[in-house]
Amino acid sequence: MIRAGVLGATGYTGIELLGLLSGHPQVEVAFATSEKNAGENLADIYPGAVRVPLIPPGEAPLGEVEVVFLCLPHAASAPSAKRAIEVGARVIDLSADFRFRDPDVYTEWYGAPHPCPELLPEAVYGLTEVERRRLPGAGLVANPGCYPTSALLALWPLATAGAIDGQVIIDAKSGVSGAGRTPKQETHFVEVADNLKPYKLGRAHRHFPEIEQELAGWCRTPQAVIFSPHLLPVPRGLLSTIYVPLSNEWTEARVRDRYLEVYASEPFIEILASGKAATLGHVNHTNRCVIGLCQVDRTLILTSAIDNLVKGASGQAVQNMNVMFGLEETSGLR
């Protein structure tokens, strides 16, 4: 039995994660922390959540668990990761603190120097399907962001085959839970309902450099990216529609064969039949990523859907844990 701890249990990702861990046959939740709600039970402050007592972060017995999940704000995660690693725990961080290999990129996008740059070289970017071979030996895993998970899983087969020939446009739409539980005017019900709002268009969103970093490592030649996120008036789910200019030799049949080959044995990836597009209905409340393919002339139109709280956050974190500890990858996630 793997003993796990969760720091930051009362955000949407923490709540989702504790629900998954509590149902995992090979995991025991040893502790869950909260700054504001210590001394209470998670189920008493969030209806429908599992019953887990909450303790102050300073009382978390980091040295008594095998793995610590960090569901903390950016910049707060890194020092907690360092403390956990120092006492022998392995860490899965759901913030952005270890997603970038270059600390200067973190500083540019998050407005402060990286708290623990010395840990960056050992962090594995936890896009499970791509980095599976590196996970068993990892002591620190950076869980990808939700938008990058949807976009990168859709683009990986093309990028690694040298099939992309020009600027990629990612038009992505996420449910409101992606903005977190902290109240903000732009996520109030009256602002969101009956509305569809684009924001931080082009190359302005913090997830853009994450997508750019991974694509740069896969593509034979650098490819420009435009990323346009939108806020959907739904609680959860994320859908990316991606426009990819293809190299001349890539026919629609060859593209489909490539995706079917790359993802043939993946338990959480589904490639839809020709003419079908991914929707939120395919994926919500699951750890799946469903990808649709449609080619028009030399442009491939990809649709890639995930649940932003599961495959885009907590479910992918559990998937990474399973691989790290040699468990069945689907354990706790079916």
Short mmCIF file of C-alpha atoms in Angstrom, two decimals:
data_model
loop_
_atom_site.label_atom_id
_atom_site.label_comp_id
_atom_site.label_asym_id
_atom_site.label_seq_id
_atom_site.Cartn_x
_atom_site.Cartn_y
_atom_site.Cartn_z
CA MET A 1 0.00 0.00 0.00
CA ILE A 2 1.34 3.42 -1.01
CA ARG A 3 0.90 6.16 1.56
CA ALA A 4 0.11 9.50 -0.08
CA GLY A 5 -0.29 13.05 1.17
CA VAL A 6 -2.01 16.00 -0.49
CA LEU A 7 -0.96 19.59 0.18
CA GLY A 8 -3.71 22.03 -0.81
CA ALA A 9 -6.78 19.83 -0.61
CA THR A 10 -9.61 22.35 -0.95
CA GLY A 11 -9.09 23.61 -4.50
CA TYR A 12 -10.88 21.89 -7.36
CA THR A 13 -7.82 19.81 -8.25
CA GLY A 14 -7.28 18.78 -4.63
CA ILE A 15 -10.91 17.75 -4.21
CA GLU A 16 -10.82 15.76 -7.46
CA LEU A 17 -7.51 14.16 -6.52
CA LEU A 18 -8.67 13.03 -3.08
CA GLY A 19 -11.74 11.46 -4.65
CA LEU A 20 -9.52 9.45 -7.01
CA LEU A 21 -6.98 8.47 -4.35
CA SER A 22 -9.68 7.41 -1.92
CA GLY A 23 -10.98 4.95 -4.51
CA HIS A 24 -7.54 3.66 -5.48
CA PRO A 25 -7.05 0.04 -4.35
CA GLN A 26 -3.33 0.46 -3.66
CA VAL A 27 -3.24 3.89 -2.02
CA GLU A 28 -3.86 5.07 1.52
CA VAL A 29 -4.40 8.82 2.01
CA ALA A 30 -2.23 9.64 5.03
CA PHE A 31 -2.99 13.36 5.24
CA ALA A 32 -4.58 16.30 3.45
CA THR A 33 -3.85 19.92 4.28
CA SER A 34 -5.60 23.25 4.12
CA GLU A 35 -4.55 26.72 5.29
CA LYS A 36 -8.08 28.05 5.80
CA ASN A 37 -10.04 24.92 6.71
CA ALA A 38 -7.66 23.02 8.99
CA GLY A 39 -9.58 21.13 11.66
CA GLU A 40 -12.58 20.57 9.39
CA ASN A 41 -13.51 17.65 7.15
CA LEU A 42 -13.39 18.09 3.36
CA ALA A 43 -16.90 16.66 2.95
CA ASP A 44 -18.32 19.27 5.36
CA ILE A 45 -17.03 22.21 3.32
CA TYR A 46 -17.54 20.76 -0.16
CA PRO A 47 -20.72 18.70 -0.63
CA GLY A 48 -20.10 15.48 -2.48
CA ALA A 49 -16.39 15.29 -1.60
CA VAL A 50 -14.90 12.30 0.19
CA ARG A 51 -14.59 12.45 3.98
CA VAL A 52 -10.99 13.44 4.73
CA PRO A 53 -9.85 15.39 7.82
CA LEU A 54 -7.84 18.51 7.00
CA ILE A 55 -4.69 19.49 8.91
CA PRO A 56 -2.48 22.61 8.77
CA PRO A 57 0.33 22.39 6.19
CA GLY A 58 2.95 22.77 8.90
CA GLU A 59 1.75 19.57 10.57
CA ALA A 60 1.97 17.41 7.44
CA PRO A 61 4.19 14.36 8.16
CA LEU A 62 6.05 14.52 4.84
CA GLY A 63 8.57 11.91 5.92
CA GLU A 64 5.89 9.29 6.58
CA VAL A 65 4.57 9.00 3.02
CA GLU A 66 5.93 7.65 -0.25
CA VAL A 67 4.41 10.35 -2.45
CA VAL A 68 3.28 13.94 -1.92
CA PHE A 69 0.87 15.65 -4.33
CA LEU A 70 1.14 19.43 -4.44
CA CYS A 71 -2.11 21.21 -5.30
CA LEU A 72 -0.74 24.58 -4.26
CA PRO A 73 -0.51 27.97 -5.99
CA HIS A 74 2.45 28.70 -8.25
CA ALA A 75 5.58 29.70 -6.26
CA ALA A 76 4.18 28.05 -3.13
CA SER A 77 4.68 24.55 -4.53
CA ALA A 78 8.43 24.63 -5.09
CA PRO A 79 9.53 25.11 -1.44
CA SER A 80 7.10 22.37 -0.36
CA ALA A 81 8.53 20.07 -3.04
CA LYS A 82 12.03 20.69 -1.74
CA ARG A 83 11.04 19.85 1.85
CA ALA A 84 9.29 16.66 0.76
CA ILE A 85 12.22 15.50 -1.36
CA GLU A 86 14.67 16.19 1.48
CA VAL A 87 12.79 13.76 3.76
CA GLY A 88 12.62 11.03 1.11
CA ALA A 89 9.16 11.47 -0.45
CA ARG A 90 8.56 11.52 -4.18
CA VAL A 91 6.65 14.55 -5.45
CA ILE A 92 3.99 15.17 -8.08
CA ASP A 93 3.44 18.90 -8.49
CA LEU A 94 0.20 20.11 -10.10
CA SER A 95 1.35 23.75 -10.25
CA ALA A 96 3.57 25.32 -12.92
CA ASP A 97 6.67 25.50 -10.71
CA PHE A 98 8.60 22.69 -12.41
CA ARG A 99 7.14 22.65 -15.92
CA PHE A 100 9.80 24.86 -17.48
CA ARG A 101 13.36 23.68 -17.95
CA ASP A 102 14.66 27.27 -18.09
CA PRO A 103 14.18 29.27 -14.86
CA ASP A 104 14.26 32.52 -16.84
CA VAL A 105 11.12 31.43 -18.70
CA TYR A 106 9.40 30.88 -15.35
CA THR A 107 10.49 34.32 -14.18
CA GLU A 108 9.21 35.95 -17.36
CA TRP A 109 5.75 34.36 -17.17
CA TYR A 110 5.17 34.21 -13.41
CA GLY A 111 6.75 37.51 -12.42
CA ALA A 112 9.25 36.30 -9.83
CA PRO A 113 12.51 34.34 -9.70
CA HIS A 114 12.07 30.58 -9.48
CA PRO A 115 12.00 29.53 -5.79
CA CYS A 116 14.11 26.37 -6.28
CA PRO A 117 15.92 26.43 -9.65
CA GLU A 118 18.33 23.73 -8.51
CA LEU A 119 15.49 21.19 -8.70
CA LEU A 120 14.54 21.92 -12.32
CA PRO A 121 17.06 19.52 -13.92
CA GLU A 122 15.58 16.53 -12.07
CA ALA A 123 11.91 17.33 -12.81
CA VAL A 124 10.17 15.11 -15.36
CA TYR A 125 7.42 16.76 -17.42
CA GLY A 126 4.55 14.40 -16.64
CA LEU A 127 2.75 14.05 -19.95
CA THR A 128 2.40 10.37 -19.23
CA GLU A 129 2.07 8.97 -22.73
CA VAL A 130 5.18 10.84 -23.86
CA GLU A 131 7.42 10.51 -20.79
CA ARG A 132 6.38 7.07 -19.52
CA ARG A 133 9.92 5.65 -19.68
CA ARG A 134 11.32 8.39 -17.43
CA LEU A 135 8.65 8.20 -14.75
CA PRO A 136 9.68 5.05 -12.84
CA GLY A 137 12.94 6.67 -11.73
CA ALA A 138 11.53 10.14 -11.13
CA GLY A 139 11.56 11.77 -7.73
CA LEU A 140 9.86 14.95 -8.96
CA VAL A 141 7.16 15.11 -11.63
CA ALA A 142 5.71 18.32 -13.04
CA ASN A 143 2.10 17.64 -13.98
CA PRO A 144 1.29 19.48 -17.24
CA GLY A 145 -1.33 22.19 -17.47
CA CYS A 146 -4.78 21.35 -18.80
CA TYR A 147 -4.56 23.30 -22.06
CA PRO A 148 -1.10 21.88 -22.89
CA THR A 149 -2.27 18.32 -22.15
CA SER A 150 -5.09 18.59 -24.69
CA ALA A 151 -2.98 20.30 -27.34
CA LEU A 152 0.25 18.34 -26.94
CA LEU A 153 -1.35 14.90 -26.97
CA ALA A 154 -3.05 15.87 -30.22
CA LEU A 155 0.15 17.23 -31.78
CA TRP A 156 2.75 14.72 -30.58
CA PRO A 157 2.34 12.13 -33.37
CA LEU A 158 2.70 14.81 -36.07
CA ALA A 159 5.51 16.77 -34.43
CA THR A 160 7.72 13.73 -33.88
CA ALA A 161 7.18 12.57 -37.48
CA GLY A 162 8.19 15.90 -39.04
CA ALA A 163 4.72 16.33 -40.53
CA ILE A 164 4.10 19.94 -39.45
CA ASP A 165 4.95 22.57 -42.06
CA GLY A 166 4.05 26.03 -40.76
CA GLN A 167 2.21 27.91 -38.04
CA VAL A 168 -0.02 25.89 -35.72
CA ILE A 169 -3.22 27.54 -34.44
CA ILE A 170 -4.72 26.20 -31.21
CA ASP A 171 -8.29 27.38 -30.49
CA ALA A 172 -9.12 26.00 -27.03
CA LYS A 173 -12.14 26.28 -24.74
CA SER A 174 -12.25 25.34 -21.06
CA GLY A 175 -14.90 25.03 -18.38
CA VAL A 176 -14.90 27.53 -15.52
CA SER A 177 -13.31 25.15 -13.00
CA GLY A 178 -10.04 25.73 -14.86
CA ALA A 179 -9.92 29.17 -13.26
CA GLY A 180 -9.81 27.69 -9.75
CA ARG A 181 -11.99 28.15 -6.66
CA THR A 182 -10.76 31.61 -5.66
CA PRO A 183 -13.61 34.05 -6.45
CA LYS A 184 -12.98 36.44 -9.34
CA GLN A 185 -15.40 38.82 -11.02
CA GLU A 186 -14.83 37.31 -14.47
CA THR A 187 -15.81 33.84 -13.24
CA HIS A 188 -19.00 34.82 -11.39
CA PHE A 189 -22.12 33.06 -12.67
CA VAL A 190 -23.64 36.22 -14.14
CA GLU A 191 -20.44 36.95 -16.06
CA VAL A 192 -20.07 33.42 -17.44
CA ALA A 193 -23.60 32.13 -18.06
CA ASP A 194 -24.93 32.54 -21.62
CA ASN A 195 -21.54 33.82 -22.68
CA LEU A 196 -18.35 32.66 -24.41
CA LYS A 197 -15.27 34.70 -23.64
CA PRO A 198 -11.88 34.65 -25.39
CA TYR A 199 -8.98 35.84 -23.25
CA LYS A 200 -5.17 36.23 -23.37
CA LEU A 201 -5.12 35.62 -27.10
CA GLY A 202 -2.18 34.81 -29.34
CA ARG A 203 0.89 34.30 -27.16
CA ALA A 204 -0.26 35.86 -23.88
CA HIS A 205 -1.51 32.90 -21.80
CA ARG A 206 0.85 31.24 -19.29
CA HIS A 207 0.27 27.86 -20.90
CA PHE A 208 1.62 29.10 -24.23
CA PRO A 209 5.34 28.78 -23.35
CA GLU A 210 4.66 25.30 -21.96
CA ILE A 211 3.21 24.21 -25.30
CA GLU A 212 6.00 25.97 -27.19
CA GLN A 213 8.71 24.33 -25.07
CA GLU A 214 7.50 20.79 -25.68
CA LEU A 215 6.83 21.28 -29.40
CA ALA A 216 10.31 22.74 -29.85
CA GLY A 217 11.76 19.53 -28.46
CA TRP A 218 9.73 17.34 -30.82
CA CYS A 219 9.83 19.19 -34.13
CA ARG A 220 12.77 18.84 -36.50
CA THR A 221 12.49 22.55 -37.26
CA PRO A 222 10.88 25.17 -34.97
CA GLN A 223 7.21 25.86 -35.69
CA ALA A 224 5.30 29.00 -34.70
CA VAL A 225 2.23 28.63 -32.48
CA ILE A 226 -0.80 30.83 -31.90
CA PHE A 227 -2.84 29.91 -28.82
CA SER A 228 -6.32 31.33 -28.26
CA PRO A 229 -8.06 30.17 -25.04
CA HIS A 230 -11.75 30.74 -24.29
CA LEU A 231 -13.91 30.44 -21.17
CA LEU A 232 -16.89 28.13 -21.67
CA PRO A 233 -20.07 28.53 -19.56
CA VAL A 234 -19.81 24.95 -18.23
CA PRO A 235 -18.26 23.65 -14.97
CA ARG A 236 -15.68 21.31 -16.51
CA GLY A 237 -14.24 19.96 -19.75
CA LEU A 238 -11.76 21.28 -22.30
CA LEU A 239 -11.86 21.13 -26.09
CA SER A 240 -9.04 22.19 -28.41
CA THR A 241 -9.54 22.69 -32.13
CA ILE A 242 -6.10 22.76 -33.73
CA TYR A 243 -5.21 23.78 -37.28
CA VAL A 244 -2.00 22.19 -38.55
CA PRO A 245 -0.39 22.83 -41.97
CA LEU A 246 0.94 19.50 -43.22
CA SER A 247 4.03 18.69 -45.23
CA ASN A 248 3.15 17.76 -48.80
CA GLU A 249 3.78 14.03 -48.45
CA TRP A 250 1.22 13.60 -45.65
CA THR A 251 -2.06 12.27 -46.99
CA GLU A 252 -5.17 11.87 -44.84
CA ALA A 253 -4.67 8.09 -44.79
CA ARG A 254 -1.05 8.42 -43.70
CA VAL A 255 -2.00 10.84 -40.93
CA ARG A 256 -4.65 8.46 -39.57
CA ASP A 257 -2.26 5.52 -39.72
CA ARG A 258 0.30 7.53 -37.76
CA TYR A 259 -2.15 8.33 -34.94
CA LEU A 260 -3.45 4.77 -34.76
CA GLU A 261 0.11 3.44 -34.59
CA VAL A 262 1.36 5.89 -31.93
CA TYR A 263 -1.66 5.49 -29.66
CA ALA A 264 -2.50 1.84 -30.37
CA SER A 265 -1.73 0.61 -26.83
CA GLU A 266 -2.67 3.72 -24.86
CA PRO A 267 -5.46 3.03 -22.36
CA PHE A 268 -6.65 6.65 -22.15
CA ILE A 269 -6.32 7.84 -25.75
CA GLU A 270 -9.03 7.27 -28.35
CA ILE A 271 -8.76 8.21 -32.03
CA LEU A 272 -12.22 8.75 -33.45
CA ALA A 273 -13.44 7.32 -36.74
CA SER A 274 -13.21 9.46 -39.87
CA GLY A 275 -15.79 12.25 -39.89
CA LYS A 276 -16.16 12.32 -36.09
CA ALA A 277 -15.11 15.21 -33.87
CA ALA A 278 -14.23 15.12 -30.18
CA THR A 279 -16.69 16.64 -27.69
CA LEU A 280 -16.84 17.21 -23.95
CA GLY A 281 -19.40 14.42 -23.77
CA HIS A 282 -16.71 11.95 -24.80
CA VAL A 283 -14.48 12.71 -21.82
CA ASN A 284 -16.02 14.49 -18.85
CA HIS A 285 -15.48 12.74 -15.50
CA THR A 286 -12.90 10.42 -17.14
CA ASN A 287 -9.13 10.36 -17.63
CA ARG A 288 -9.52 10.03 -21.40
CA CYS A 289 -8.24 12.18 -24.23
CA VAL A 290 -10.33 11.78 -27.38
CA ILE A 291 -8.92 13.02 -30.68
CA GLY A 292 -10.72 13.61 -33.97
CA LEU A 293 -8.98 14.07 -37.34
CA CYS A 294 -10.26 16.03 -40.33
CA GLN A 295 -8.13 17.05 -43.30
CA VAL A 296 -8.98 19.89 -45.68
CA ASP A 297 -6.45 20.26 -48.49
CA ARG A 298 -3.06 20.64 -46.72
CA THR A 299 -4.58 21.55 -43.34
CA LEU A 300 -5.27 18.97 -40.66
CA ILE A 301 -8.00 19.98 -38.21
CA LEU A 302 -7.59 18.21 -34.88
CA THR A 303 -10.22 18.15 -32.15
CA SER A 304 -8.89 17.08 -28.76
CA ALA A 305 -11.11 16.80 -25.69
CA ILE A 306 -10.23 16.13 -22.04
CA ASP A 307 -11.76 16.72 -18.64
CA ASN A 308 -9.63 19.62 -17.37
CA LEU A 309 -9.84 18.39 -13.75
CA VAL A 310 -9.08 14.73 -14.51
CA LYS A 311 -6.80 14.15 -17.52
CA GLY A 312 -5.90 17.83 -17.35
CA ALA A 313 -4.89 17.70 -13.68
CA SER A 314 -5.70 15.17 -10.96
CA GLY A 315 -6.30 12.09 -13.11
CA GLN A 316 -3.04 12.58 -14.98
CA ALA A 317 -1.31 12.99 -11.60
CA VAL A 318 -2.67 9.60 -10.49
CA GLN A 319 -1.69 8.09 -13.85
CA ASN A 320 1.84 9.40 -13.32
CA MET A 321 1.92 7.98 -9.81
CA ASN A 322 0.85 4.58 -11.09
CA VAL A 323 3.71 4.51 -13.57
CA MET A 324 6.23 5.87 -11.04
CA PHE A 325 5.46 3.06 -8.59
CA GLY A 326 5.06 0.25 -11.10
CA LEU A 327 1.30 -0.10 -10.64
CA GLU A 328 -1.27 -0.86 -13.32
CA GLU A 329 -1.50 2.44 -15.18
CA THR A 330 -5.30 2.46 -15.13
CA SER A 331 -5.58 1.65 -11.42
CA GLY A 332 -7.98 4.00 -9.68
CA LEU A 333 -8.91 5.66 -12.98
CA ARG A 334 -11.41 3.38 -14.69
#
